[in-house]
């Protein structure tokens, strides 16, 4: 991971793409996203190859994402299978995407 960010040549979007593809391959997941949350809006800044038709620059209501849980708890969270967690079948993200596995962590940038 360190080599990805200290390489000066690629753009930040390319770095995100490489990091997400490596991470999703390692974790055997089919989607990886880096986003920014600002004023209740979740904006996609990086996305791995995926089949969910999500693209850099897409905006979503924060309340309809699993990232709201990360923001509220301020720590890394994971859901191994959302469909098996009591009450999560009613989560807006699960209802709209059927996204079952999720790993999220806050990335805080100052300045």
PDB file of C-alpha atoms in Angstrom:
ATOM      1  CA  UNK A   1       0.000   0.000   0.000  1.00  0.00           C
ATOM      2  CA  UNK A   2       2.840   2.379   0.841  1.00  0.00           C
ATOM      3  CA  UNK A   3       4.256   2.030  -2.697  1.00  0.00           C
ATOM      4  CA  UNK A   4       0.911   3.031  -4.220  1.00  0.00           C
ATOM      5  CA  UNK A   5       0.764   6.368  -2.411  1.00  0.00           C
ATOM      6  CA  UNK A   6       4.432   7.319  -2.581  1.00  0.00           C
ATOM      7  CA  UNK A   7       4.572   6.789  -6.348  1.00  0.00           C
ATOM      8  CA  UNK A   8       4.362  10.327  -7.746  1.00  0.00           C
ATOM      9  CA  UNK A   9       3.308   9.430 -11.290  1.00  0.00           C
ATOM     10  CA  UNK A  10      -0.281   8.141 -11.059  1.00  0.00           C
ATOM     11  CA  UNK A  11      -3.210  10.387 -10.265  1.00  0.00           C
ATOM     12  CA  UNK A  12      -5.027  10.097  -6.952  1.00  0.00           C
ATOM     13  CA  UNK A  13      -7.930   8.392  -8.773  1.00  0.00           C
ATOM     14  CA  UNK A  14      -5.512   5.798 -10.167  1.00  0.00           C
ATOM     15  CA  UNK A  15      -4.045   5.258  -6.685  1.00  0.00           C
ATOM     16  CA  UNK A  16      -7.536   4.724  -5.248  1.00  0.00           C
ATOM     17  CA  UNK A  17      -8.376   2.294  -8.069  1.00  0.00           C
ATOM     18  CA  UNK A  18      -5.188   0.277  -7.490  1.00  0.00           C
ATOM     19  CA  UNK A  19      -5.657   0.208  -3.721  1.00  0.00           C
ATOM     20  CA  UNK A  20      -9.310  -0.851  -4.025  1.00  0.00           C
ATOM     21  CA  UNK A  21      -8.605  -3.552  -6.609  1.00  0.00           C
ATOM     22  CA  UNK A  22      -5.800  -5.006  -4.489  1.00  0.00           C
ATOM     23  CA  UNK A  23      -8.001  -4.900  -1.384  1.00  0.00           C
ATOM     24  CA  UNK A  24     -11.061  -6.448  -2.985  1.00  0.00           C
ATOM     25  CA  UNK A  25      -8.930  -9.198  -4.524  1.00  0.00           C
ATOM     26  CA  UNK A  26      -7.250  -9.933  -1.182  1.00  0.00           C
ATOM     27  CA  UNK A  27     -10.585  -9.982   0.688  1.00  0.00           C
ATOM     28  CA  UNK A  28     -12.443 -11.791  -2.104  1.00  0.00           C
ATOM     29  CA  UNK A  29     -15.038  -9.027  -2.462  1.00  0.00           C
ATOM     30  CA  UNK A  30     -16.515  -7.734  -5.708  1.00  0.00           C
ATOM     31  CA  UNK A  31     -16.734  -4.038  -4.858  1.00  0.00           C
ATOM     32  CA  UNK A  32     -14.518  -1.461  -3.195  1.00  0.00           C
ATOM     33  CA  UNK A  33     -15.305   2.233  -2.729  1.00  0.00           C
ATOM     34  CA  UNK A  34     -13.533   5.260  -1.265  1.00  0.00           C
ATOM     35  CA  UNK A  35     -15.964   8.039  -0.514  1.00  0.00           C
ATOM     36  CA  UNK A  36     -16.256  11.425   1.135  1.00  0.00           C
ATOM     37  CA  UNK A  37     -19.080  12.381   3.429  1.00  0.00           C
ATOM     38  CA  UNK A  38     -20.029  16.047   3.515  1.00  0.00           C
ATOM     39  CA  UNK A  39     -23.343  17.596   4.564  1.00  0.00           C
ATOM     40  CA  UNK A  40     -25.184  14.256   4.590  1.00  0.00           C
ATOM     41  CA  UNK A  41     -23.986  13.449   1.049  1.00  0.00           C
ATOM     42  CA  UNK A  42     -21.884  10.371   0.305  1.00  0.00           C
ATOM     43  CA  UNK A  43     -19.726  11.014  -2.798  1.00  0.00           C
ATOM     44  CA  UNK A  44     -17.714   8.297  -4.532  1.00  0.00           C
ATOM     45  CA  UNK A  45     -14.045   9.253  -4.992  1.00  0.00           C
ATOM     46  CA  UNK A  46     -12.683   5.859  -5.929  1.00  0.00           C
ATOM     47  CA  UNK A  47     -14.297   2.629  -7.084  1.00  0.00           C
ATOM     48  CA  UNK A  48     -12.930  -0.770  -8.049  1.00  0.00           C
ATOM     49  CA  UNK A  49     -14.156  -2.803 -10.965  1.00  0.00           C
ATOM     50  CA  UNK A  50     -17.695  -3.703 -10.052  1.00  0.00           C
ATOM     51  CA  UNK A  51     -21.005  -4.847 -11.407  1.00  0.00           C
ATOM     52  CA  UNK A  52     -23.173  -2.424  -9.432  1.00  0.00           C
ATOM     53  CA  UNK A  53     -22.962   0.532 -11.840  1.00  0.00           C
ATOM     54  CA  UNK A  54     -21.311   2.854  -9.281  1.00  0.00           C
ATOM     55  CA  UNK A  55     -18.883   5.472 -10.620  1.00  0.00           C
ATOM     56  CA  UNK A  56     -16.474   8.129  -9.392  1.00  0.00           C
ATOM     57  CA  UNK A  57     -18.514  11.286  -8.786  1.00  0.00           C
ATOM     58  CA  UNK A  58     -21.771   9.505  -7.924  1.00  0.00           C
ATOM     59  CA  UNK A  59     -23.632  10.979  -4.937  1.00  0.00           C
ATOM     60  CA  UNK A  60     -25.875   9.102  -2.511  1.00  0.00           C
ATOM     61  CA  UNK A  61     -27.890  10.106   0.525  1.00  0.00           C
ATOM     62  CA  UNK A  62     -25.727   9.273   3.538  1.00  0.00           C
ATOM     63  CA  UNK A  63     -28.721   7.801   5.366  1.00  0.00           C
ATOM     64  CA  UNK A  64     -28.998   5.131   2.663  1.00  0.00           C
ATOM     65  CA  UNK A  65     -25.417   3.858   3.060  1.00  0.00           C
ATOM     66  CA  UNK A  66     -23.644   1.555   5.499  1.00  0.00           C
ATOM     67  CA  UNK A  67     -21.083   4.350   5.934  1.00  0.00           C
ATOM     68  CA  UNK A  68     -23.503   6.167   8.226  1.00  0.00           C
ATOM     69  CA  UNK A  69     -22.815   3.389  10.754  1.00  0.00           C
ATOM     70  CA  UNK A  70     -19.065   4.073  10.481  1.00  0.00           C
ATOM     71  CA  UNK A  71     -19.611   7.806  10.921  1.00  0.00           C
ATOM     72  CA  UNK A  72     -21.800   7.278  13.990  1.00  0.00           C
ATOM     73  CA  UNK A  73     -19.380   4.847  15.663  1.00  0.00           C
ATOM     74  CA  UNK A  74     -16.085   6.397  14.465  1.00  0.00           C
ATOM     75  CA  UNK A  75     -14.417   3.013  14.065  1.00  0.00           C
ATOM     76  CA  UNK A  76     -13.854   0.219  11.586  1.00  0.00           C
ATOM     77  CA  UNK A  77     -16.881  -2.032  11.135  1.00  0.00           C
ATOM     78  CA  UNK A  78     -17.597  -5.088   9.072  1.00  0.00           C
ATOM     79  CA  UNK A  79     -20.702  -7.044   8.211  1.00  0.00           C
ATOM     80  CA  UNK A  80     -19.927 -10.565   7.064  1.00  0.00           C
ATOM     81  CA  UNK A  81     -23.479 -11.223   5.900  1.00  0.00           C
ATOM     82  CA  UNK A  82     -26.006  -8.422   6.332  1.00  0.00           C
ATOM     83  CA  UNK A  83     -28.885 -10.772   5.532  1.00  0.00           C
ATOM     84  CA  UNK A  84     -28.095 -12.782   8.671  1.00  0.00           C
ATOM     85  CA  UNK A  85     -27.945  -9.800  11.080  1.00  0.00           C
ATOM     86  CA  UNK A  86     -31.234  -9.190  12.861  1.00  0.00           C
ATOM     87  CA  UNK A  87     -32.772  -5.929  11.714  1.00  0.00           C
ATOM     88  CA  UNK A  88     -30.223  -5.231   8.961  1.00  0.00           C
ATOM     89  CA  UNK A  89     -32.546  -6.605   6.285  1.00  0.00           C
ATOM     90  CA  UNK A  90     -34.434  -3.315   6.761  1.00  0.00           C
ATOM     91  CA  UNK A  91     -31.349  -1.131   6.239  1.00  0.00           C
ATOM     92  CA  UNK A  92     -31.903   1.195   3.239  1.00  0.00           C
ATOM     93  CA  UNK A  93     -28.585   0.141   1.671  1.00  0.00           C
ATOM     94  CA  UNK A  94     -29.485  -3.532   1.842  1.00  0.00           C
ATOM     95  CA  UNK A  95     -32.982  -2.906   0.496  1.00  0.00           C
ATOM     96  CA  UNK A  96     -31.707  -1.019  -2.555  1.00  0.00           C
ATOM     97  CA  UNK A  97     -28.479  -2.914  -3.316  1.00  0.00           C
ATOM     98  CA  UNK A  98     -28.692  -6.320  -1.599  1.00  0.00           C
ATOM     99  CA  UNK A  99     -25.040  -5.669  -0.619  1.00  0.00           C
ATOM    100  CA  UNK A 100     -24.368  -8.398   1.933  1.00  0.00           C
ATOM    101  CA  UNK A 101     -20.692  -8.090   2.865  1.00  0.00           C
ATOM    102  CA  UNK A 102     -19.255  -4.771   4.014  1.00  0.00           C
ATOM    103  CA  UNK A 103     -16.015  -3.523   5.544  1.00  0.00           C
ATOM    104  CA  UNK A 104     -15.644   0.167   6.290  1.00  0.00           C
ATOM    105  CA  UNK A 105     -13.212   2.365   8.138  1.00  0.00           C
ATOM    106  CA  UNK A 106     -12.988   6.124   8.663  1.00  0.00           C
ATOM    107  CA  UNK A 107     -10.212   7.831   6.708  1.00  0.00           C
ATOM    108  CA  UNK A 108      -9.614  11.190   8.320  1.00  0.00           C
ATOM    109  CA  UNK A 109      -7.703  13.864   6.437  1.00  0.00           C
ATOM    110  CA  UNK A 110      -6.807  17.143   8.088  1.00  0.00           C
ATOM    111  CA  UNK A 111      -5.879  20.287   6.235  1.00  0.00           C
TER     112      UNK A 111
END
